[in-house]
Amino acid sequence: MELKLKGKVKHNGKWYDADATIKVKQEEGERLVKMGAAEEIESAKKSGVDTADEKKKSKKDKE
């Protein structure tokens, strides 16, 4: 899940400023959205654009 932060947030021991974009697990993302600390954004995966991680996964699947 890709999120845009509405305020300063600490995630996995690292601080992120407002307006930062981060990728988190679905459960964590839902928690941040429910708290009002973030909003879900359209990710590259949803729009059909391959991300570097997706390309790596695809390559491994072919092997």
XYZ file of N, CA, C and O in Angstrom:
252
model
N 0.852 -1.169 0.000
C 0.000 0.000 0.000
C 0.901 1.236 0.000
O 1.880 1.286 0.723
N 0.555 2.203 -0.826
C 1.342 3.426 -0.913
C 0.553 4.564 -0.270
O -0.640 4.730 -0.527
N 1.238 5.315 0.585
C 0.594 6.373 1.344
C 1.301 7.704 1.171
O 2.517 7.749 0.998
N 0.531 8.783 1.271
C 1.089 10.132 1.367
C 0.797 10.588 2.792
O -0.352 10.569 3.239
N 1.839 10.972 3.502
C 1.693 11.341 4.901
C 1.137 12.750 5.056
O 1.498 13.656 4.318
N 0.275 12.916 6.050
C -0.336 14.216 6.328
C 0.430 14.977 7.399
O 0.239 16.175 7.562
N 1.271 14.282 8.132
C 2.062 14.896 9.189
C 3.311 14.070 9.412
O 3.550 13.082 8.719
N 4.114 14.461 10.374
C 5.346 13.733 10.677
C 4.978 12.375 11.294
O 4.181 12.307 12.223
N 5.561 11.296 10.762
C 5.228 9.938 11.187
C 6.509 9.139 11.373
O 7.431 9.243 10.566
N 6.549 8.328 12.434
C 7.662 7.410 12.638
C 7.206 6.023 12.199
O 6.199 5.498 12.680
N 7.953 5.450 11.266
C 7.617 4.117 10.747
C 8.894 3.294 10.674
O 9.886 3.720 10.093
N 8.874 2.126 11.298
C 10.040 1.231 11.329
C 11.290 1.942 11.830
O 12.381 1.779 11.294
N 11.116 2.777 12.846
C 12.254 3.442 13.471
C 12.785 4.657 12.731
O 13.786 5.232 13.132
N 12.125 5.050 11.656
C 12.583 6.205 10.878
C 11.470 7.250 10.816
O 10.304 6.920 10.634
N 11.844 8.521 10.976
C 10.879 9.615 10.901
C 10.718 10.076 9.460
O 11.679 10.214 8.719
N 9.458 10.314 9.076
C 9.122 10.829 7.753
C 8.350 12.131 7.923
O 7.470 12.231 8.781
N 8.653 13.123 7.102
C 7.962 14.417 7.159
C 6.626 14.357 6.428
O 6.380 13.465 5.617
N 5.788 15.347 6.722
C 4.512 15.482 6.018
C 4.769 15.568 4.520
O 5.799 16.074 4.083
N 3.859 15.043 3.752
C 3.901 15.000 2.283
C 4.860 13.956 1.734
O 4.981 13.818 0.517
N 5.533 13.204 2.604
C 6.384 12.112 2.130
C 5.490 10.978 1.626
O 4.356 10.814 2.072
N 6.004 10.217 0.688
C 5.303 9.046 0.172
C 6.059 7.809 0.619
O 7.269 7.721 0.422
N 5.327 6.868 1.244
C 5.957 5.643 1.728
C 5.118 4.435 1.324
O 3.921 4.557 1.080
N 5.769 3.294 1.256
C 5.075 2.033 1.005
C 5.097 1.217 2.292
O 6.144 1.071 2.919
N 3.933 0.720 2.673
C 3.804 -0.048 3.906
C 2.921 -1.265 3.652
O 2.225 -1.338 2.638
N 2.940 -2.183 4.601
C 2.044 -3.333 4.527
C 0.606 -2.852 4.669
O 0.340 -1.819 5.279
N -0.326 -3.603 4.104
C -1.740 -3.234 4.083
C -2.263 -2.896 5.484
O -2.896 -1.862 5.672
N -1.982 -3.736 6.455
C -2.481 -3.541 7.817
C -1.974 -2.226 8.424
O -2.736 -1.464 9.022
N -0.690 -1.950 8.244
C -0.095 -0.719 8.771
C -0.668 0.502 8.055
O -0.960 1.524 8.672
N -0.848 0.385 6.756
C -1.418 1.487 5.989
C -2.836 1.820 6.432
O -3.189 2.989 6.593
N -3.639 0.799 6.636
C -5.008 1.016 7.094
C -5.021 1.698 8.462
O -5.852 2.571 8.723
N -4.094 1.330 9.321
C -4.007 1.933 10.652
C -3.670 3.421 10.536
O -4.308 4.262 11.176
N -2.686 3.761 9.707
C -2.289 5.164 9.541
C -3.408 6.002 8.919
O -3.625 7.148 9.309
N -4.126 5.431 7.965
C -5.241 6.142 7.338
C -6.353 6.366 8.367
O -6.895 7.470 8.474
N -6.679 5.330 9.131
C -7.728 5.434 10.146
C -7.392 6.504 11.188
O -8.269 7.227 11.653
N -6.104 6.636 11.543
C -5.651 7.638 12.510
C -5.693 9.047 11.918
O -5.597 10.032 12.652
N -5.776 9.144 10.603
C -5.759 10.448 9.949
C -4.350 10.950 9.683
O -4.141 12.111 9.339
N -3.362 10.064 9.825
C -1.966 10.448 9.627
C -1.517 10.335 8.176
O -0.460 10.837 7.809
N -2.332 9.666 7.336
C -1.935 9.437 5.955
C -3.166 9.218 5.094
O -4.262 8.975 5.600
N -2.947 9.297 3.788
C -4.004 8.958 2.843
C -3.427 8.032 1.782
O -2.264 8.163 1.399
N -4.239 7.082 1.335
C -3.776 6.145 0.318
C -3.709 6.873 -1.015
O -4.567 7.688 -1.343
N -2.671 6.570 -1.778
C -2.543 7.170 -3.104
C -2.491 6.071 -4.147
O -2.194 4.910 -3.846
N -2.753 6.447 -5.365
C -2.690 5.512 -6.483
C -1.244 5.098 -6.674
O -0.371 5.928 -6.883
N -0.966 3.833 -6.579
C 0.413 3.365 -6.707
C 0.718 2.989 -8.152
O -0.170 2.793 -8.962
N 1.977 2.879 -8.441
C 2.418 2.472 -9.778
C 1.872 1.090 -10.111
O 1.509 0.808 -11.238
N 1.773 0.233 -9.097
C 1.285 -1.126 -9.315
C -0.171 -1.095 -9.791
O -0.547 -1.794 -10.712
N -0.999 -0.262 -9.178
C -2.407 -0.186 -9.552
C -2.588 0.402 -10.937
O -3.521 0.073 -11.632
N -1.692 1.301 -11.341
C -1.831 1.951 -12.640
C -1.239 1.119 -13.775
O -1.267 1.523 -14.916
N -0.670 -0.041 -13.439
C -0.143 -0.929 -14.450
C 1.311 -0.698 -14.792
O 1.845 -1.336 -15.684
N 1.991 0.187 -14.104
C 3.404 0.452 -14.344
C 4.225 -0.468 -13.456
O 3.980 -0.550 -12.267
N 5.183 -1.182 -14.047
C 6.034 -2.073 -13.258
C 6.987 -1.275 -12.393
O 7.628 -0.346 -12.859
N 7.086 -1.663 -11.135
C 8.087 -1.075 -10.258
C 9.313 -1.963 -10.284
O 9.266 -3.093 -10.766
N 10.415 -1.499 -9.757
C 11.648 -2.298 -9.737
C 11.422 -3.606 -8.999
O 11.885 -4.662 -9.435
N 10.695 -3.570 -7.874
C 10.425 -4.796 -7.116
C 9.595 -5.777 -7.927
O 9.816 -6.974 -7.892
N 8.612 -5.275 -8.652
C 7.774 -6.142 -9.464
C 8.590 -6.800 -10.574
O 8.398 -7.961 -10.891
N 9.514 -6.055 -11.165
C 10.360 -6.614 -12.212
C 11.236 -7.724 -11.660
O 11.435 -8.751 -12.286
N 11.773 -7.529 -10.437
C 12.609 -8.558 -9.813
C 11.793 -9.816 -9.572
O 12.246 -10.922 -9.830
N 10.564 -9.654 -9.073
C 9.705 -10.800 -8.798
C 9.391 -11.547 -10.084
O 9.423 -12.758 -10.123
N 9.068 -10.795 -11.129
C 8.736 -11.405 -12.420
C 9.910 -12.207 -12.963
O 9.754 -13.285 -13.493
N 11.106 -11.652 -12.835
C 12.307 -12.317 -13.321
C 12.539 -13.622 -12.565
O 12.853 -14.646 -13.169
N 12.344 -13.607 -11.246
C 12.521 -14.820 -10.440
C 11.489 -15.877 -10.812
O 11.794 -17.059 -10.848
N 10.252 -15.454 -11.089
C 9.199 -16.386 -11.453
C 9.519 -17.112 -12.759
O 9.163 -18.269 -12.930
N 10.181 -16.418 -13.668
C 10.508 -17.010 -14.975
C 11.623 -18.041 -14.883
O 11.726 -18.913 -15.721
N 12.451 -17.947 -13.855
C 13.606 -18.858 -13.726
C 13.234 -20.205 -13.238
O 12.382 -20.686 -12.813
